[in-house]
Amino acid sequence: MKKSLKIVFLLWIIAILNHKALAYDIFDFDDFIDDMMTVENVKNNIDTSKYIDQIQELKKENCIIENYQDYSYITPVCLLGEKEYLTTEKSLQYLLKNLNTFYDTYQQDSYYFTYKATSPSFWYTQYDKYRKYRWTIYEKLAILYRTSKNRMIKIDNEILAKLMFEDYSFYSVPTNLANRWPCSLTNYKLAISKLEWMELKPWEILDFNKLISNDPRSCKWSSTKSFLFYWWSCGASSQLFRLSLIMPDITVLERAWHTKWRSLYYGSNIMWDDAAMYENSKKFIIRNDFDTSIFFSTYEKWNYVYLIGIVPKPVYEYVTIQKNVNGYRSNVIKYIYNSNWYAIWQQQFDSVYSSIYWWKA
C-alpha cells in the first residue's frame, strides 16, 4: 500500500512540474485589455521614460507558453519580446484556419512584376474587438502594471495567433489542380505535404530531392523501375522555386530546368520558372538567408493549393521578377531592392529547352 502511495505521489509531482501554469496566478486577456484602456485614458499624465528600463529588464525573462485545445497560458514577457517566440505549429494552424484570401500572389503569367510581402485577409470573429490595440509603449506599461514573476495570461488561441501575426510577412504561390490525373495529384500532394509546418532556420539548407525521396505512398503510374520520386513531384518543386523567387532572402543554390518545355505544371502558359528534379542529377536546393526562421504551410481554396512562406517579422525589401525569352532559351532574373528602392542583389536562372511537350498532367 505504501509503495502504491509513493508511486501516486511521484506521478503527481511529475504532473505538477510539467504543468507550469499551476505555479502561477492566472488572469484573463480581457483583464489585460481593460488595463490597456485604463492606461490609455491616463497616458497624458504618465512619465514613460522611467518605465523603459523596467520593460527592458522584463524582456530578459523567459517566455513560457502552454498550448491547449482552444487557449494558451503565456507569461507577459511573451508579449514584450520577439514575436517569433509564439510561432509554433499550433499557432500557425489557428491563424490559417480562418484565412480568407491573399491580396497578392506570385504572378506566373507576367513577364515583369514587383512583389512585396503582404498580410492576407482573415475571417475575424471575437478578435475584432481587440485588433485596434497595438504593442505601443502604453500597452507595454499595462503589461508591466499587471506583471510579476508569478503571473500568466490566459488567452484564446485565435486571438493570440492574430495579435502575434499582424506584422508578420506572408508570401504565396498558387497552383491550379483542376483536371489533373489522379496519379499526378497523389505525387504532387505527397511532395507538397512535406513542407507543411516546416521550419527552416537561419542559414539552414533545404534539399528538396532528399525531403521527398523514397515515399512508399508514391504513385508509380506504369513505371516498372524504382525511382526516388515520380511523375509530377516537379509540380511541387516548381512551386517552391517560384516561392523562393519572391522571398528576398531565400537563395537558390541549385536548380535545373526540364529538358522539354512543358506546359503540364502551369496549364496553358509556360513561363520558364520551372524547377526539375530527377534522381540525384537534377536537384532543387535552397538556403534561408533571413536572420530568423521561416515557416512553410499550404492553403487550399477551390481548385488551388497555395504554398505559403511566413517570416515572423516585417520584411521591407522588394523583389522584382523579370522573365526574358528567345526561342527555347530563357532566363528569369530576381532583383532585390531595399525599402528605398536601392538594388542590393540579384540572381539569374537560365533555361535551355529542346522541344515542347503539350501533355496534360
Tab-separated table of C-alpha atoms in Angstrom:
chain	number	residue	atom	x	y	z
A	1	MET	CA	0.000	0.000	0.000
A	2	LYS	CA	2.798	2.411	0.943
A	3	LYS	CA	4.583	1.642	-2.319
A	4	SER	CA	1.425	2.455	-4.305
A	5	LEU	CA	1.042	5.761	-2.463
A	6	LYS	CA	4.650	6.669	-3.240
A	7	ILE	CA	4.086	5.974	-6.945
A	8	VAL	CA	0.919	8.100	-6.953
A	9	PHE	CA	2.767	10.901	-5.163
A	10	LEU	CA	5.656	10.792	-7.656
A	11	LEU	CA	3.242	10.880	-10.600
A	12	TRP	CA	1.512	13.871	-9.029
A	13	ILE	CA	4.837	15.692	-8.647
A	14	ILE	CA	5.728	14.974	-12.289
A	15	ALA	CA	2.334	16.304	-13.427
A	16	ILE	CA	2.849	19.493	-11.422
A	17	LEU	CA	6.313	20.043	-12.905
A	18	ASN	CA	5.027	19.525	-16.453
A	19	HIS	CA	2.126	21.925	-15.919
A	20	LYS	CA	3.940	25.193	-15.184
A	21	ALA	CA	0.746	27.254	-15.200
A	22	LEU	CA	-0.307	25.696	-11.886
A	23	ALA	CA	2.539	27.568	-10.205
A	24	TYR	CA	1.302	30.947	-11.473
A	25	ASP	CA	-1.541	33.329	-10.780
A	26	ILE	CA	-3.696	33.361	-13.914
A	27	PHE	CA	-5.527	36.393	-15.276
A	28	ASP	CA	-7.592	36.627	-18.443
A	29	PHE	CA	-6.657	38.535	-21.541
A	30	ASP	CA	-9.875	40.557	-21.090
A	31	ASP	CA	-8.340	41.974	-17.911
A	32	PHE	CA	-5.250	42.874	-19.896
A	33	ILE	CA	-7.426	44.772	-22.398
A	34	ASP	CA	-9.101	46.608	-19.524
A	35	ASP	CA	-5.656	47.602	-18.267
A	36	MET	CA	-4.716	48.953	-21.680
A	37	MET	CA	-7.880	51.060	-21.722
A	38	THR	CA	-7.068	52.371	-18.264
A	39	VAL	CA	-3.529	53.282	-19.253
A	40	GLU	CA	-4.805	54.812	-22.498
A	41	ASN	CA	-7.139	57.078	-20.557
A	42	VAL	CA	-4.380	58.460	-18.364
A	43	LYS	CA	-1.421	58.245	-20.728
A	44	ASN	CA	-1.002	62.007	-20.902
A	45	ASN	CA	-0.126	62.003	-17.215
A	46	ILE	CA	2.364	59.137	-17.448
A	47	ASP	CA	6.095	59.738	-17.462
A	48	THR	CA	7.020	56.912	-19.831
A	49	SER	CA	10.764	57.443	-19.556
A	50	LYS	CA	11.008	55.903	-16.095
A	51	TYR	CA	9.415	52.663	-17.327
A	52	ILE	CA	11.772	51.992	-20.218
A	53	ASP	CA	14.421	50.300	-18.082
A	54	GLN	CA	11.804	48.179	-16.333
A	55	ILE	CA	10.421	47.000	-19.662
A	56	GLN	CA	13.906	46.112	-20.880
A	57	GLU	CA	14.514	44.122	-17.695
A	58	LEU	CA	11.212	42.322	-18.057
A	59	LYS	CA	12.108	41.310	-21.623
A	60	LYS	CA	15.068	39.342	-20.254
A	61	GLU	CA	12.756	36.862	-18.549
A	62	ASN	CA	11.882	33.559	-20.201
A	63	CYS	CA	8.810	33.364	-22.405
A	64	ILE	CA	6.755	30.376	-21.222
A	65	ILE	CA	3.889	29.077	-23.348
A	66	GLU	CA	1.465	26.265	-22.598
A	67	ASN	CA	-0.843	25.447	-25.510
A	68	TYR	CA	-4.176	23.743	-25.045
A	69	GLN	CA	-7.050	22.991	-27.381
A	70	ASP	CA	-8.664	26.447	-27.522
A	71	TYR	CA	-6.499	28.646	-25.314
A	72	SER	CA	-2.946	29.154	-24.086
A	73	TYR	CA	-1.200	30.293	-20.937
A	74	ILE	CA	1.645	32.718	-21.588
A	75	THR	CA	3.918	34.785	-19.404
A	76	PRO	CA	3.568	38.533	-20.066
A	77	VAL	CA	7.117	38.777	-21.372
A	78	CYS	CA	5.930	36.854	-24.452
A	79	LEU	CA	4.018	39.980	-25.480
A	80	LEU	CA	7.032	42.215	-24.971
A	81	GLY	CA	9.764	40.192	-26.628
A	82	GLU	CA	10.314	38.972	-30.160
A	83	LYS	CA	7.099	37.673	-31.683
A	84	GLU	CA	8.830	34.592	-33.063
A	85	TYR	CA	8.600	33.226	-29.509
A	86	LEU	CA	4.990	32.435	-30.330
A	87	THR	CA	5.491	30.967	-33.786
A	88	THR	CA	4.545	27.353	-33.315
A	89	GLU	CA	2.782	24.823	-35.466
A	90	LYS	CA	-0.319	25.143	-33.309
A	91	SER	CA	-0.414	28.934	-33.518
A	92	LEU	CA	0.082	28.806	-37.290
A	93	GLN	CA	-2.816	26.390	-37.553
A	94	TYR	CA	-5.085	28.690	-35.595
A	95	LEU	CA	-4.102	31.572	-37.810
A	96	LEU	CA	-4.521	29.849	-41.167
A	97	LYS	CA	-7.790	28.095	-40.377
A	98	ASN	CA	-9.542	31.482	-40.660
A	99	LEU	CA	-7.655	32.636	-43.733
A	100	ASN	CA	-9.907	34.355	-46.241
A	101	THR	CA	-7.729	35.340	-49.198
A	102	PHE	CA	-4.354	36.708	-50.250
A	103	TYR	CA	-4.266	40.218	-51.643
A	104	ASP	CA	-1.200	39.467	-53.732
A	105	THR	CA	0.344	36.252	-55.012
A	106	TYR	CA	3.040	35.195	-57.458
A	107	GLN	CA	2.127	36.398	-60.963
A	108	GLN	CA	3.055	33.380	-63.030
A	109	ASP	CA	1.641	34.739	-66.316
A	110	SER	CA	3.526	38.030	-66.105
A	111	TYR	CA	6.860	38.805	-67.761
A	112	TYR	CA	7.640	41.528	-65.222
A	113	PHE	CA	6.215	42.198	-61.777
A	114	THR	CA	7.161	43.522	-58.350
A	115	TYR	CA	6.341	41.715	-55.139
A	116	LYS	CA	6.366	42.835	-51.529
A	117	ALA	CA	5.203	40.736	-48.616
A	118	THR	CA	1.567	41.300	-47.726
A	119	SER	CA	-0.681	40.233	-44.909
A	120	PRO	CA	-3.607	38.093	-46.015
A	121	SER	CA	-7.221	38.728	-45.139
A	122	PHE	CA	-8.745	36.738	-42.287
A	123	TRP	CA	-12.266	35.982	-41.167
A	124	TYR	CA	-12.310	37.859	-37.870
A	125	THR	CA	-14.606	36.754	-35.057
A	126	GLN	CA	-14.020	37.645	-31.422
A	127	TYR	CA	-10.664	39.150	-32.392
A	128	ASP	CA	-12.456	42.196	-33.862
A	129	LYS	CA	-12.785	44.000	-30.558
A	130	TYR	CA	-9.080	43.619	-29.811
A	131	ARG	CA	-7.385	44.278	-33.129
A	132	LYS	CA	-7.258	48.088	-32.741
A	133	TYR	CA	-4.678	47.720	-29.974
A	134	ARG	CA	-1.041	47.706	-30.980
A	135	TRP	CA	2.039	46.989	-28.907
A	136	THR	CA	2.833	50.634	-28.119
A	137	ILE	CA	4.601	51.910	-25.007
A	138	TYR	CA	1.227	52.279	-23.295
A	139	GLU	CA	0.196	48.693	-23.876
A	140	LYS	CA	3.586	47.612	-22.606
A	141	LEU	CA	3.022	49.695	-19.499
A	142	ALA	CA	-0.261	47.887	-18.999
A	143	ILE	CA	1.556	44.566	-19.168
A	144	LEU	CA	4.153	45.875	-16.765
A	145	TYR	CA	1.413	47.010	-14.388
A	146	ARG	CA	-0.090	43.510	-14.270
A	147	THR	CA	3.221	41.669	-14.286
A	148	SER	CA	5.063	39.921	-11.541
A	149	LYS	CA	7.143	36.767	-11.635
A	150	ASN	CA	4.046	34.845	-10.620
A	151	ARG	CA	1.566	35.758	-13.349
A	152	MET	CA	0.420	34.190	-16.603
A	153	ILE	CA	-2.138	35.391	-19.122
A	154	LYS	CA	-4.899	33.074	-20.311
A	155	ILE	CA	-5.663	33.958	-23.916
A	156	ASP	CA	-7.795	32.444	-26.664
A	157	ASN	CA	-5.527	30.812	-29.266
A	158	GLU	CA	-7.279	32.562	-32.148
A	159	ILE	CA	-6.704	35.986	-30.589
A	160	LEU	CA	-3.125	35.097	-29.687
A	161	ALA	CA	-2.274	33.985	-33.217
A	162	LYS	CA	-3.727	37.063	-34.870
A	163	LEU	CA	-2.215	39.521	-32.432
A	164	MET	CA	1.189	37.983	-32.937
A	165	PHE	CA	1.000	37.704	-36.726
A	166	GLU	CA	-0.314	41.163	-37.582
A	167	ASP	CA	3.185	42.295	-38.501
A	168	TYR	CA	4.413	39.032	-39.996
A	169	SER	CA	5.315	38.820	-43.685
A	170	PHE	CA	3.456	36.411	-45.955
A	171	TYR	CA	4.336	35.129	-49.421
A	172	SER	CA	2.135	32.864	-51.517
A	173	VAL	CA	2.251	30.936	-54.789
A	174	PRO	CA	-0.864	29.207	-56.187
A	175	THR	CA	-1.052	26.033	-58.245
A	176	ASN	CA	-4.196	25.041	-60.120
A	177	LEU	CA	-5.030	21.355	-59.667
A	178	ALA	CA	-8.118	21.262	-61.863
A	179	ASN	CA	-8.375	18.398	-64.387
A	180	ARG	CA	-5.252	16.591	-63.179
A	181	TRP	CA	-4.827	12.856	-63.400
A	182	PRO	CA	-5.199	11.009	-60.067
A	183	CYS	CA	-1.592	9.807	-60.106
A	184	SER	CA	-0.371	13.353	-60.691
A	185	LEU	CA	-2.410	14.649	-57.771
A	186	THR	CA	-1.135	11.907	-55.477
A	187	ASN	CA	2.531	12.630	-56.136
A	188	TYR	CA	2.114	16.405	-56.038
A	189	LYS	CA	0.242	16.316	-52.734
A	190	LEU	CA	2.754	13.915	-51.184
A	191	ALA	CA	5.621	16.203	-52.178
A	192	ILE	CA	3.992	19.481	-51.112
A	193	SER	CA	2.812	17.977	-47.815
A	194	LYS	CA	6.463	17.521	-46.776
A	195	LEU	CA	6.640	21.319	-46.458
A	196	GLU	CA	3.583	21.567	-44.207
A	197	TRP	CA	4.534	23.374	-40.970
A	198	MET	CA	8.223	23.069	-41.791
A	199	GLU	CA	10.592	25.441	-40.015
A	200	LEU	CA	13.749	26.442	-41.903
A	201	LYS	CA	16.218	28.033	-39.515
A	202	PRO	CA	18.616	30.879	-40.408
A	203	TRP	CA	21.284	29.697	-42.875
A	204	GLU	CA	19.707	26.240	-42.981
A	205	ILE	CA	19.738	24.432	-46.343
A	206	LEU	CA	16.750	22.554	-47.749
A	207	ASP	CA	17.459	19.799	-50.290
A	208	PHE	CA	14.014	19.170	-51.756
A	209	ASN	CA	15.144	15.967	-53.510
A	210	LYS	CA	16.123	14.410	-50.187
A	211	LEU	CA	12.995	15.700	-48.485
A	212	ILE	CA	10.561	13.886	-50.777
A	213	SER	CA	12.580	10.798	-51.752
A	214	ASN	CA	11.544	7.177	-51.198
A	215	ASP	CA	7.969	7.751	-50.119
A	216	PRO	CA	6.255	4.333	-50.335
A	217	ARG	CA	2.913	6.051	-50.982
A	218	SER	CA	4.081	7.434	-54.347
A	219	CYS	CA	2.044	6.607	-57.434
A	220	LYS	CA	4.389	4.860	-59.890
A	221	TRP	CA	1.992	5.098	-62.831
A	222	SER	CA	3.043	2.395	-65.312
A	223	SER	CA	6.709	2.514	-64.327
A	224	THR	CA	8.400	-0.808	-63.642
A	225	LYS	CA	11.562	0.877	-62.366
A	226	SER	CA	12.228	2.214	-58.900
A	227	PHE	CA	12.914	5.934	-58.604
A	228	LEU	CA	13.459	8.302	-55.707
A	229	PHE	CA	10.229	10.090	-56.668
A	230	TYR	CA	7.734	10.001	-59.506
A	231	TRP	CA	5.656	11.935	-62.022
A	232	TRP	CA	4.515	15.427	-61.017
A	233	SER	CA	6.694	15.766	-57.934
A	234	CYS	CA	8.267	18.533	-60.012
A	235	GLY	CA	4.983	20.411	-59.731
A	236	ALA	CA	5.831	20.893	-56.046
A	237	SER	CA	9.497	21.790	-56.656
A	238	SER	CA	8.456	24.338	-59.304
A	239	GLN	CA	6.005	25.889	-56.858
A	240	LEU	CA	8.703	26.092	-54.183
A	241	PHE	CA	11.059	27.651	-56.733
A	242	ARG	CA	8.530	30.380	-57.513
A	243	LEU	CA	8.073	30.994	-53.782
A	244	SER	CA	11.855	31.306	-53.453
A	245	LEU	CA	11.844	33.920	-56.213
A	246	ILE	CA	9.558	36.313	-54.347
A	247	MET	CA	11.100	35.872	-50.884
A	248	PRO	CA	14.050	38.298	-50.752
A	249	ASP	CA	16.402	36.327	-48.520
A	250	ILE	CA	15.844	32.856	-49.900
A	251	THR	CA	18.831	31.901	-52.020
A	252	VAL	CA	18.527	29.160	-54.628
A	253	LEU	CA	21.716	27.094	-54.504
A	254	GLU	CA	20.826	24.571	-57.191
A	255	ARG	CA	18.049	24.437	-59.779
A	256	ALA	CA	17.583	22.613	-63.093
A	257	TRP	CA	15.087	23.126	-65.889
A	258	HIS	CA	13.166	20.416	-67.690
A	259	THR	CA	14.693	19.035	-70.864
A	260	LYS	CA	11.467	19.705	-72.666
A	261	TRP	CA	9.440	22.864	-72.421
A	262	ARG	CA	6.435	21.554	-70.530
A	263	SER	CA	3.010	23.075	-70.013
A	264	LEU	CA	1.745	20.489	-67.550
A	265	TYR	CA	2.922	22.351	-64.449
A	266	TYR	CA	1.258	25.605	-65.477
A	267	GLY	CA	-1.842	24.972	-67.557
A	268	SER	CA	-1.985	26.813	-70.869
A	269	ASN	CA	1.042	29.040	-70.256
A	270	ILE	CA	4.723	28.242	-69.828
A	271	MET	CA	6.674	30.949	-68.084
A	272	TRP	CA	10.196	29.467	-67.717
A	273	ASP	CA	10.170	29.349	-63.921
A	274	ASP	CA	10.094	25.582	-63.507
A	275	ALA	CA	12.398	23.526	-61.281
A	276	ALA	CA	13.074	19.994	-62.496
A	277	MET	CA	14.142	17.088	-60.324
A	278	TYR	CA	15.435	13.742	-61.482
A	279	GLU	CA	17.091	11.318	-59.082
A	280	ASN	CA	20.353	12.964	-57.998
A	281	SER	CA	21.238	14.523	-61.350
A	282	LYS	CA	18.676	17.331	-61.264
A	283	LYS	CA	18.299	18.899	-57.848
A	284	PHE	CA	16.468	21.745	-56.217
A	285	ILE	CA	18.215	23.203	-53.155
A	286	ILE	CA	17.565	26.472	-51.299
A	287	ARG	CA	19.008	28.264	-48.262
A	288	ASN	CA	17.341	30.542	-45.736
A	289	ASP	CA	19.358	33.758	-45.553
A	290	PHE	CA	16.856	35.578	-43.351
A	291	ASP	CA	18.114	36.320	-39.845
A	292	THR	CA	15.133	34.447	-38.423
A	293	SER	CA	13.435	31.133	-39.015
A	294	ILE	CA	10.890	30.941	-41.803
A	295	PHE	CA	7.876	28.661	-41.939
A	296	PHE	CA	6.024	26.924	-44.753
A	297	SER	CA	2.413	25.908	-44.933
A	298	THR	CA	-0.316	25.300	-47.518
A	299	TYR	CA	-3.819	26.607	-48.021
A	300	GLU	CA	-6.486	25.178	-50.339
A	301	LYS	CA	-9.250	27.209	-51.965
A	302	TRP	CA	-11.413	25.923	-54.797
A	303	ASN	CA	-9.051	24.145	-57.245
A	304	TYR	CA	-5.955	25.937	-55.987
A	305	VAL	CA	-3.286	24.975	-53.498
A	306	TYR	CA	-1.283	27.931	-52.170
A	307	LEU	CA	2.226	27.339	-50.902
A	308	ILE	CA	2.807	29.910	-48.170
A	309	GLY	CA	6.059	31.289	-46.784
A	310	ILE	CA	5.866	33.080	-43.428
A	311	VAL	CA	8.598	35.309	-41.990
A	312	PRO	CA	7.926	36.181	-38.320
A	313	LYS	CA	8.772	39.870	-38.660
A	314	PRO	CA	8.160	42.765	-41.079
A	315	VAL	CA	10.189	42.466	-44.304
A	316	TYR	CA	10.737	45.772	-46.081
A	317	GLU	CA	12.701	44.579	-49.116
A	318	TYR	CA	11.014	44.366	-52.503
A	319	VAL	CA	11.556	41.786	-55.235
A	320	THR	CA	11.191	42.401	-58.952
A	321	ILE	CA	10.926	39.415	-61.283
A	322	GLN	CA	11.854	39.779	-64.953
A	323	LYS	CA	11.395	36.967	-67.497
A	324	ASN	CA	13.170	37.028	-70.851
A	325	VAL	CA	12.748	34.543	-73.696
A	326	ASN	CA	14.497	33.957	-77.008
A	327	GLY	CA	13.180	30.865	-78.748
A	328	TYR	CA	13.769	27.922	-76.430
A	329	ARG	CA	16.280	29.915	-74.371
A	330	SER	CA	15.058	31.914	-71.431
A	331	ASN	CA	16.086	33.402	-68.124
A	332	VAL	CA	14.365	34.596	-65.004
A	333	ILE	CA	16.066	37.370	-63.028
A	334	LYS	CA	15.311	38.119	-59.387
A	335	TYR	CA	16.182	41.688	-58.351
A	336	ILE	CA	16.129	42.579	-54.655
A	337	TYR	CA	15.657	46.182	-53.505
A	338	ASN	CA	15.689	47.764	-50.072
A	339	SER	CA	12.829	49.953	-48.834
A	340	ASN	CA	14.334	52.954	-50.667
A	341	TRP	CA	14.377	51.059	-53.985
A	342	TYR	CA	18.134	50.711	-53.963
A	343	ALA	CA	19.219	47.492	-55.711
A	344	ILE	CA	21.132	45.295	-53.289
A	345	TRP	CA	21.362	41.896	-55.005
A	346	GLN	CA	20.187	39.815	-57.947
A	347	GLN	CA	20.130	36.184	-59.053
A	348	GLN	CA	19.623	34.855	-62.591
A	349	PHE	CA	18.255	31.462	-63.648
A	350	ASP	CA	18.848	30.293	-67.218
A	351	SER	CA	16.951	27.589	-69.100
A	352	VAL	CA	17.607	25.939	-72.463
A	353	TYR	CA	14.766	23.690	-73.669
A	354	SER	CA	14.923	21.262	-76.568
A	355	SER	CA	11.270	20.993	-77.613
A	356	ILE	CA	7.713	21.260	-76.368
A	357	TYR	CA	5.535	18.732	-74.555
A	358	TRP	CA	1.836	19.554	-74.664
A	359	TRP	CA	0.763	16.830	-72.285
A	360	LYS	CA	-1.972	17.063	-69.725
A	361	ALA	CA	-0.891	16.123	-66.224
